[in-house]
PDB file of C-alpha atoms in Angstrom:
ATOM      1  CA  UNK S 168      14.453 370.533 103.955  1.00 88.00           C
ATOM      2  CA  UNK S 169      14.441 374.489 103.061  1.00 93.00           C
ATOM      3  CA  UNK S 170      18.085 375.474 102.397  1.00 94.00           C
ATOM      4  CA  UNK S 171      17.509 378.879 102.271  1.00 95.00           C
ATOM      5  CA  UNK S 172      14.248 381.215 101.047  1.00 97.00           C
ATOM      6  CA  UNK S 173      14.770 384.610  99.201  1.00 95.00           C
ATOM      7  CA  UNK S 174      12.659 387.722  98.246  1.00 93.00           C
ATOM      8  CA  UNK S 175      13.719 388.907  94.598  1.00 92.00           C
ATOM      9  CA  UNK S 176      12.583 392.293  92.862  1.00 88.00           C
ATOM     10  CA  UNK S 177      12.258 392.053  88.902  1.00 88.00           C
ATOM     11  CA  UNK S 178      15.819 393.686  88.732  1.00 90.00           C
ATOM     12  CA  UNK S 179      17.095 391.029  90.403  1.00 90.00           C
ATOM     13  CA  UNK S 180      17.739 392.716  93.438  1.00 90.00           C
ATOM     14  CA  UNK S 181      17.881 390.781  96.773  1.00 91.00           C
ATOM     15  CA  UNK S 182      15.319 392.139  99.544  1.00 89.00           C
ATOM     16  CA  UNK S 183      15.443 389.674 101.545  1.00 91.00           C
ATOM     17  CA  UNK S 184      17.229 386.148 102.076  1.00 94.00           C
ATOM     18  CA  UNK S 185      17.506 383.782 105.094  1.00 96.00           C
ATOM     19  CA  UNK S 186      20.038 380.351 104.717  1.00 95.00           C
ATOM     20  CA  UNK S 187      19.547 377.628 106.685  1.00 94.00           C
ATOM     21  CA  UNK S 188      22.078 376.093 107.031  1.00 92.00           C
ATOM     22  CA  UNK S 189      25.926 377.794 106.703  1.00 93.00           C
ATOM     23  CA  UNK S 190      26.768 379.721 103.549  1.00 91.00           C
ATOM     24  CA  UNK S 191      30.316 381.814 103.507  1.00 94.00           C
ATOM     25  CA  UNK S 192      29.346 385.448 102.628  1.00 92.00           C
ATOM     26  CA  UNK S 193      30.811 385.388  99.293  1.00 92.00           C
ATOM     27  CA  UNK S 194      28.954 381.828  98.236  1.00 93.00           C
ATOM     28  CA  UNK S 195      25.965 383.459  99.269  1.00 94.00           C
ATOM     29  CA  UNK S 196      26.631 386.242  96.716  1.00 92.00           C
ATOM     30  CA  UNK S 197      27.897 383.994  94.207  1.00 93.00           C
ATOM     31  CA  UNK S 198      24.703 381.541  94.616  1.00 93.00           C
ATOM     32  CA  UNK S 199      21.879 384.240  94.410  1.00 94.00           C
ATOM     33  CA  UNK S 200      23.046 385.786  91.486  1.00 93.00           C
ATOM     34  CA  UNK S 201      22.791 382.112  89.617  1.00 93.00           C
ATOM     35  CA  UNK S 202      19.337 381.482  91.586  1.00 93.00           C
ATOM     36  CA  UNK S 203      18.073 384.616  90.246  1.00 92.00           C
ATOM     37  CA  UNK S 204      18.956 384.023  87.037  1.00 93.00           C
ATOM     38  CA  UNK S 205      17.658 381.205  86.717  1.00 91.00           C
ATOM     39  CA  UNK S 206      14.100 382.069  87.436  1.00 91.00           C
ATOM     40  CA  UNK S 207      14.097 385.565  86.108  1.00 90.00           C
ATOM     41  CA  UNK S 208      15.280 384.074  83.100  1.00 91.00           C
ATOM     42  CA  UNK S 209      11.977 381.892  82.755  1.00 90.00           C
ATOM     43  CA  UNK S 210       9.298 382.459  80.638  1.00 89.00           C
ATOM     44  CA  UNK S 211       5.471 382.507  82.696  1.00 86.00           C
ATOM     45  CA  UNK S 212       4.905 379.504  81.112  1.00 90.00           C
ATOM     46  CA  UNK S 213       7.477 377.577  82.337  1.00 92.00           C
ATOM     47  CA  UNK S 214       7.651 375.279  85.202  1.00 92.00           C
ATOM     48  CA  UNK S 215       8.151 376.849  88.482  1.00 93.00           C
ATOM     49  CA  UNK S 216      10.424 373.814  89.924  1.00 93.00           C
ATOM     50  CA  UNK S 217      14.174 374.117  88.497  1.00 92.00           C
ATOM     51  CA  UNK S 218      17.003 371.403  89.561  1.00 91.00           C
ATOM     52  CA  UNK S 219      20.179 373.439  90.532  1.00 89.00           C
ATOM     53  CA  UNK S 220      23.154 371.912  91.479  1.00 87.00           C
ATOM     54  CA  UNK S 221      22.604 369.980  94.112  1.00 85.00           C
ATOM     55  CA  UNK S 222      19.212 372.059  95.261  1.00 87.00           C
ATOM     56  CA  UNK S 223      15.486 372.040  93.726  1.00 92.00           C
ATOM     57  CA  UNK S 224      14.454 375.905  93.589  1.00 94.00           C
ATOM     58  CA  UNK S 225      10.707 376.536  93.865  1.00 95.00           C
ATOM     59  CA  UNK S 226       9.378 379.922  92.861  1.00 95.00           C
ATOM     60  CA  UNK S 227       6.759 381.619  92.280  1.00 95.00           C
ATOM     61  CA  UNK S 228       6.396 385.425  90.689  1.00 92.00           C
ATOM     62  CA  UNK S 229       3.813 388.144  92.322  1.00 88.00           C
ATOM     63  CA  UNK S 230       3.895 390.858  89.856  1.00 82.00           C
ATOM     64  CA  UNK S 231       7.330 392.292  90.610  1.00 84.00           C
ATOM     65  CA  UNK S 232       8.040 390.010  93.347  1.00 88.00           C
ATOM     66  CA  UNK S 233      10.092 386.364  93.239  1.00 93.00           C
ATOM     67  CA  UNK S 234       9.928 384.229  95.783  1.00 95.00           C
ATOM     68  CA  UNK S 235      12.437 381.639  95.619  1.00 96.00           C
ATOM     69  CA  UNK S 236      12.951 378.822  97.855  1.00 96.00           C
ATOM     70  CA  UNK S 237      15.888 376.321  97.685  1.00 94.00           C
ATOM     71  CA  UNK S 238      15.323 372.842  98.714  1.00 93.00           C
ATOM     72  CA  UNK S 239      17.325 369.701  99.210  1.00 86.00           C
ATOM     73  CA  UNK S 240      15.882 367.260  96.419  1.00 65.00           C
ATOM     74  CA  UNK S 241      16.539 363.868  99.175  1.00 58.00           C
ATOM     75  CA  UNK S 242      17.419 363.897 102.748  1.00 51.00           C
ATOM     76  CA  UNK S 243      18.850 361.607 104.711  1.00 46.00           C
ATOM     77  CA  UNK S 244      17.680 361.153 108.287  1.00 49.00           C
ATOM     78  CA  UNK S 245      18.888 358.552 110.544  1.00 43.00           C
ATOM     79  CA  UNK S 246      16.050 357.640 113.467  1.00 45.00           C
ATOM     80  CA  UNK S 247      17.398 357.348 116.821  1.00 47.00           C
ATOM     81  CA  UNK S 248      14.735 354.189 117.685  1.00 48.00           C
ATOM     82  CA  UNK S 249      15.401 352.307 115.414  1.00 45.00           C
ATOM     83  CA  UNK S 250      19.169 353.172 113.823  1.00 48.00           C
ATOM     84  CA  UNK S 251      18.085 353.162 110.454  1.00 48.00           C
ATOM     85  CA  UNK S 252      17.950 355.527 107.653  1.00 44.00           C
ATOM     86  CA  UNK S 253      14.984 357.099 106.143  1.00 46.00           C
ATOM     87  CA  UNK S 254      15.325 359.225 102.826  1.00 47.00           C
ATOM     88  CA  UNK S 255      12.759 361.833 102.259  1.00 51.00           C
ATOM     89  CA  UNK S 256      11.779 363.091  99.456  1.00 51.00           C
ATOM     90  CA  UNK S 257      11.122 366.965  99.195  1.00 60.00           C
ATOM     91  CA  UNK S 258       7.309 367.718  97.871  1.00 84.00           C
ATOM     92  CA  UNK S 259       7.764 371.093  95.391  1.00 89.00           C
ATOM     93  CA  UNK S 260       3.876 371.391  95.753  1.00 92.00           C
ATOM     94  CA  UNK S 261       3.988 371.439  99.171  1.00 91.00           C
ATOM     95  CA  UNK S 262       6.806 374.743  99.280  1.00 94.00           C
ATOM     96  CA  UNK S 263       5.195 375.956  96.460  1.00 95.00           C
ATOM     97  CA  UNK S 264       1.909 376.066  98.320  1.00 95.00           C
ATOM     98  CA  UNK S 265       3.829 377.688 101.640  1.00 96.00           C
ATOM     99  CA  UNK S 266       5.519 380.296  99.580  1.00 96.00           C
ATOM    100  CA  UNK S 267       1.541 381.236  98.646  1.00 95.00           C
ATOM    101  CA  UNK S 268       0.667 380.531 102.406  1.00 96.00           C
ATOM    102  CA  UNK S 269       3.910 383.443 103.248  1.00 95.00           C
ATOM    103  CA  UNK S 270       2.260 386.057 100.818  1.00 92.00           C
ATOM    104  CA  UNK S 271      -0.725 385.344 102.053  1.00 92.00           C
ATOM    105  CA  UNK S 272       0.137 386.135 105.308  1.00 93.00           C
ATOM    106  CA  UNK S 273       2.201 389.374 105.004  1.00 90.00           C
ATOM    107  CA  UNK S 274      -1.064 390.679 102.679  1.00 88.00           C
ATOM    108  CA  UNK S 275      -2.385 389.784 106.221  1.00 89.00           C
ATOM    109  CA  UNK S 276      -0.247 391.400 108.314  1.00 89.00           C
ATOM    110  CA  UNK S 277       0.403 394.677 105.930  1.00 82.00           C
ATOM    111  CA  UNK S 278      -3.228 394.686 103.778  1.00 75.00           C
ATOM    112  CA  UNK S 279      -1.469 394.914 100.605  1.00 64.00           C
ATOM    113  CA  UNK S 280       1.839 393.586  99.580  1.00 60.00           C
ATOM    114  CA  UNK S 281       2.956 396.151  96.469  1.00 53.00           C
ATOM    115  CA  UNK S 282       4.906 395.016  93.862  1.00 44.00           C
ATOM    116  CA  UNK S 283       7.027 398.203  93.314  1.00 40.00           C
ATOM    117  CA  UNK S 284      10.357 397.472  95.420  1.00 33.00           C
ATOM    118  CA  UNK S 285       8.925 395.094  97.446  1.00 44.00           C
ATOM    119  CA  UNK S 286       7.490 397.837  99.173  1.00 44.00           C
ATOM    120  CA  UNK S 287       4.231 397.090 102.169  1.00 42.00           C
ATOM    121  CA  UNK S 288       1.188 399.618 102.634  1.00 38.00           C
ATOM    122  CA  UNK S 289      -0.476 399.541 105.591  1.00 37.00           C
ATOM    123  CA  UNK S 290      -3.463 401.411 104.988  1.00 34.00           C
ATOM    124  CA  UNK S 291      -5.758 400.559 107.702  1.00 31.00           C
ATOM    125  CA  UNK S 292      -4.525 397.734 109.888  1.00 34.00           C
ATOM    126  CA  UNK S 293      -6.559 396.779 112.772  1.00 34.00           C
ATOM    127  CA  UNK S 294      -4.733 396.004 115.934  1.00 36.00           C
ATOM    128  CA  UNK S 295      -5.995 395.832 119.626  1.00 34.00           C
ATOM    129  CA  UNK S 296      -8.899 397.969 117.869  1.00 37.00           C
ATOM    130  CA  UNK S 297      -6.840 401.069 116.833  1.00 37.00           C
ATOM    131  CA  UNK S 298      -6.423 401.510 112.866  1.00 38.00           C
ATOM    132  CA  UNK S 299      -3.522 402.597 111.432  1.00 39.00           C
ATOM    133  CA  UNK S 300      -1.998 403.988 108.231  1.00 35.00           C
ATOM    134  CA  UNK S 301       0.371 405.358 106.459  1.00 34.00           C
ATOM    135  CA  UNK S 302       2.984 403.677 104.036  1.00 35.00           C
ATOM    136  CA  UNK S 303       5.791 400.965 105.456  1.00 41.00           C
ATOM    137  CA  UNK S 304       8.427 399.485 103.082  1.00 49.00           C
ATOM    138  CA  UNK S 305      10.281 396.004 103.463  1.00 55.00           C
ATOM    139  CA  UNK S 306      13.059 397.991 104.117  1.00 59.00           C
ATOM    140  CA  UNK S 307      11.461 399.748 107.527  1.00 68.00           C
ATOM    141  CA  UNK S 308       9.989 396.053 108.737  1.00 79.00           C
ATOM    142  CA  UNK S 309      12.276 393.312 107.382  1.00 84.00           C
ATOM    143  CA  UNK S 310      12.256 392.430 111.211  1.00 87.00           C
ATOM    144  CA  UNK S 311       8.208 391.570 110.565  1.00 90.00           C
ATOM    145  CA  UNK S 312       8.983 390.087 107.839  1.00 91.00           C
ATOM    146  CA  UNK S 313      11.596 388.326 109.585  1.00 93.00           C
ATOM    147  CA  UNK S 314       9.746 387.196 112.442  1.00 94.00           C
ATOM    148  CA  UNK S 315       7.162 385.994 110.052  1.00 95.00           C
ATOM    149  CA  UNK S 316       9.342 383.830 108.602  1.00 96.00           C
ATOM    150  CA  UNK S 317      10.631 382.684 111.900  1.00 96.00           C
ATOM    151  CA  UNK S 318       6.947 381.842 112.683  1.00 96.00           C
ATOM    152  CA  UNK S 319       6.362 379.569 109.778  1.00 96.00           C
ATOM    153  CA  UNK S 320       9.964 377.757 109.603  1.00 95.00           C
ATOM    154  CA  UNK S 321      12.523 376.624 112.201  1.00 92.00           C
ATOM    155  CA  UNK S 322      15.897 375.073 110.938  1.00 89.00           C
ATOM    156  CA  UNK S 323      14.315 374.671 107.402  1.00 91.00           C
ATOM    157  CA  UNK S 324      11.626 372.582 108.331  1.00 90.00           C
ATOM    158  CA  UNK S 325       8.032 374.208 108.002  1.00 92.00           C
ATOM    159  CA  UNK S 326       6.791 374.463 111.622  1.00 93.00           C
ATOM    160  CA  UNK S 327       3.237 376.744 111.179  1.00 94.00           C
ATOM    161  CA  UNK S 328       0.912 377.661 108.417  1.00 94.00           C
ATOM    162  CA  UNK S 329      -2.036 378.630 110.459  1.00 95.00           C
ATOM    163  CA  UNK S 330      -1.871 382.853 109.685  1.00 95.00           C
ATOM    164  CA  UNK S 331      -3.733 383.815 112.957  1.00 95.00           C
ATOM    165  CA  UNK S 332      -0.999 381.931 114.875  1.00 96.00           C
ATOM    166  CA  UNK S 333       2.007 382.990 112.629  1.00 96.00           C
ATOM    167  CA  UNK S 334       0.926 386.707 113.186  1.00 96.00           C
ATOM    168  CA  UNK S 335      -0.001 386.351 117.247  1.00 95.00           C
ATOM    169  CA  UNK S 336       3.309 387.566 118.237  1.00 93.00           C
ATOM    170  CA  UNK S 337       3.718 390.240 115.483  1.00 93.00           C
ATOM    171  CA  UNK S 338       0.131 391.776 116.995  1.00 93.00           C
ATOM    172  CA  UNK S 339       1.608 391.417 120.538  1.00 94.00           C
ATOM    173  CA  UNK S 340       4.493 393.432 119.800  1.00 91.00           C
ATOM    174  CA  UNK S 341       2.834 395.660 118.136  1.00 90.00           C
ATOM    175  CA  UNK S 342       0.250 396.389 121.053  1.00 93.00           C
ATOM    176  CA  UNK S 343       2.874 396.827 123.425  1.00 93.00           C
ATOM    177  CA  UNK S 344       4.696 399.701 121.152  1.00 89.00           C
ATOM    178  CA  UNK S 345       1.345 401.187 121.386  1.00 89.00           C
ATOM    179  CA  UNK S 346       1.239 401.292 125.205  1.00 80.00           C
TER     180      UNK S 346
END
C-alpha cells in the first residue's frame, strides 16, 4: 500500500507530496528530508528500490525531477469472509511502472513536463477542439496535478492507469471554464 508519493526538484526541494495515511506536520518535514536524501544521494547506477525504516521507497529521476513513492514492504489484511489474514507483499516493479504511468500522463495532460522547477508548458493542448498555449508551472496547477493523482490512487491503493480515463474529468473541467 502507497504511504505517501512525493515530487522532488534536484535541490531537494518538495513540489509536491500527498500521505496516505496520518503524518504530524513536523514528521512529515522530518521524513522528506531523510527520503530525499536518500535518493538524491544515489548514484544513476544504483538501484531505484531503497528499504527505509519501516517503508520501501521507489523512485525514479526525470532529468531534474524525483519521483518518490513510499510503500509498506508487507501488509496485513484481514478478509471479512473468511476471518483470516492475508499478507501482501508490495511489487516495487509494479509502483515503479505507475510512477512512469503518472509522468506519462501529466506529459499528457500538459505536452511537456520540464525539468527546470518542476515547471509544465502547455504549448498547444487540445481540448473540446480549442488549442491553447502559453506557459503553466506546478505551482499555478498543483490542483491538476492533484486531481491526477486522485484519479490514479484512492487511500494508497492504485485505482486507474488507463490515461484517457485518469484525464476525463481534468478535460471536463477544463471545458466548462471555457464556457
Amino acid at each position: 500500500m502507497i504511504k505517501f508519493f512525493l515530487m522532488v526538484n534536484k535541490q531537494g526541494q518538495t513540489r509536491l507530496s500527498k500521505y496516505y495515511e496520518h503524518v504530524e506536520i513536523n514528521k512529515r518535514a522530518l521524513l522528506e528530508t531523510d527520503v530525499i536524501k536518500s535518493c538524491l544521494s544515489r548514484s544513476s547506477e544504483q538501484c531505484s528500490f531503497i528499504e527505509y525504516k519501516d517503508f520501501k521507497l521507489i523512485y525514479r529521476q526525470y532529468a531534474a525531477l524525483f519521483i518518490v513513492v513510499g510503500v509498506n514492504e508487507t501488509e496485513v489484511r484481514r478478509q471479512k469472509s473468511l476471518r483470516r489474514c492475508k499478507t501482501l507483499f508490495s511489487n516495487e516493479m509494479a509502483i515503479y511502472e505507475f510512477i512512469h504511468n503518472f509522468v506519462e500522463v501529466l506529459d499528457e495532460y500538459f505536452s511537456r513536463v520540464s525539468e527546470l522547477d518542476v515547471s509544465f508548458s502547455v504549448p498547444f493542448l487540445m481540448v473540446c477542439g480549442k488549442a491553447h498555449s502559453g506557459p503553466d508551472q506546478i505551482m499555478f496547477n498543483l490542483d491538476k496535478v492533484h486531481i491526477i493523482l486522485d484519479e490514479m490512487v484512492l487511500n494508497g491503493c492504485i485505482v486507474e492507469t488507463n490515461r484517457t480515463r485518469v484525464l476525463a474529468p481534468l478535460l471536463i473541467l477544463d471545458k466548462m471554464s471555457e464556457s
